Short mmCIF file of C-alpha atoms in Angstrom, two decimals:
data_model
loop_
_atom_site.label_atom_id
_atom_site.label_comp_id
_atom_site.label_asym_id
_atom_site.label_seq_id
_atom_site.Cartn_x
_atom_site.Cartn_y
_atom_site.Cartn_z
CA UNK A 1 -222.22 -162.99 -185.82
CA UNK A 2 -219.97 -163.55 -182.51
CA UNK A 3 -221.68 -166.30 -182.16
CA UNK A 4 -221.15 -168.02 -184.76
CA UNK A 5 -217.67 -166.98 -185.15
CA UNK A 6 -217.24 -168.43 -181.94
CA UNK A 7 -218.63 -171.34 -182.52
CA UNK A 8 -215.64 -173.96 -182.45
CA UNK A 9 -214.59 -172.43 -179.13
CA UNK A 10 -215.15 -173.52 -175.49
CA UNK A 11 -218.28 -172.49 -173.13
CA UNK A 12 -215.33 -171.22 -170.54
CA UNK A 13 -213.14 -169.13 -173.65
CA UNK A 14 -213.38 -165.68 -172.74
CA UNK A 15 -214.91 -164.56 -175.55
CA UNK A 16 -217.88 -166.42 -175.08
CA UNK A 17 -218.25 -166.39 -171.58
CA UNK A 18 -217.94 -162.42 -172.16
CA UNK A 19 -221.18 -163.07 -175.09
CA UNK A 20 -223.05 -165.48 -172.97
CA UNK A 21 -222.80 -162.89 -170.02
CA UNK A 22 -224.00 -160.19 -171.64
CA UNK A 23 -226.67 -161.19 -173.90
CA UNK A 24 -229.27 -159.08 -173.24
CA UNK A 25 -227.84 -155.59 -171.01
CA UNK A 26 -229.75 -152.46 -170.14
CA UNK A 27 -226.94 -150.10 -171.26
CA UNK A 28 -225.90 -148.20 -174.36
CA UNK A 29 -223.64 -146.04 -175.57
CA UNK A 30 -223.54 -142.20 -175.94
CA UNK A 31 -223.41 -142.03 -179.28
CA UNK A 32 -226.79 -144.17 -179.53
CA UNK A 33 -228.80 -141.99 -177.06
CA UNK A 34 -227.36 -138.61 -179.19
CA UNK A 35 -228.38 -140.83 -182.31
CA UNK A 36 -232.04 -141.24 -180.91
CA UNK A 37 -232.60 -137.55 -179.34
CA UNK A 38 -231.46 -135.90 -182.85
CA UNK A 39 -234.13 -138.10 -184.38
CA UNK A 40 -236.84 -138.34 -182.78
CA UNK A 41 -236.46 -136.03 -180.48
CA UNK A 42 -237.57 -135.47 -176.33
CA UNK A 43 -240.66 -135.45 -174.53
CA UNK A 44 -241.62 -134.27 -170.79
CA UNK A 45 -241.99 -137.38 -168.72
CA UNK A 46 -245.44 -135.10 -167.68
CA UNK A 47 -246.40 -136.66 -171.08
CA UNK A 48 -245.06 -139.89 -170.75
CA UNK A 49 -244.36 -141.06 -167.61
CA UNK A 50 -242.91 -144.07 -166.55
CA UNK A 51 -244.58 -147.36 -166.77
CA UNK A 52 -243.54 -150.68 -165.26
CA UNK A 53 -241.78 -152.27 -167.95
CA UNK A 54 -239.46 -149.16 -168.62
CA UNK A 55 -238.87 -148.76 -165.00
CA UNK A 56 -237.83 -152.28 -163.99
CA UNK A 57 -236.61 -154.18 -167.29
CA UNK A 58 -235.10 -156.88 -164.86
CA UNK A 59 -237.83 -159.52 -165.04
CA UNK A 60 -237.80 -159.26 -169.31
CA UNK A 61 -233.74 -159.16 -169.19
CA UNK A 62 -234.26 -162.35 -167.92
CA UNK A 63 -236.90 -163.72 -170.28
CA UNK A 64 -234.83 -162.59 -172.94
CA UNK A 65 -231.34 -163.58 -171.62
CA UNK A 66 -233.04 -167.48 -171.32
CA UNK A 67 -234.21 -167.60 -174.82
CA UNK A 68 -231.03 -166.07 -176.19
CA UNK A 69 -229.09 -168.44 -174.65
CA UNK A 70 -231.40 -171.10 -175.97
CA UNK A 71 -230.24 -169.83 -179.59
CA UNK A 72 -226.86 -169.75 -178.67
CA UNK A 73 -226.85 -173.14 -178.09
CA UNK A 74 -228.98 -173.95 -181.18
CA UNK A 75 -226.65 -171.94 -183.13
CA UNK A 76 -222.80 -173.84 -181.68
CA UNK A 77 -224.75 -177.19 -182.62
CA UNK A 78 -225.56 -176.48 -185.86
CA UNK A 79 -222.00 -175.34 -186.53
CA UNK A 80 -220.77 -178.54 -184.86
CA UNK A 81 -222.63 -180.47 -187.33
CA UNK A 82 -221.09 -178.54 -190.21
CA UNK A 83 -223.96 -176.16 -190.42
#
């Protein structure tokens, strides 16, 4: 939604730059973690060990950022054409 709301701004606008820079972060918020634990509980690591994708998300995040930025470009172009 924020990308659509800022579609008319320049790419070097601080808000747009922030949105493009943080499209796929690993981070989260404490309350989100608490809600997940409350809903699903916790599993001991011995029963659910780390995997390649859970311990090293760099490559996946890079691909996601690229795809999301391509989507942002399409949305901004469509907004520029009045869509």
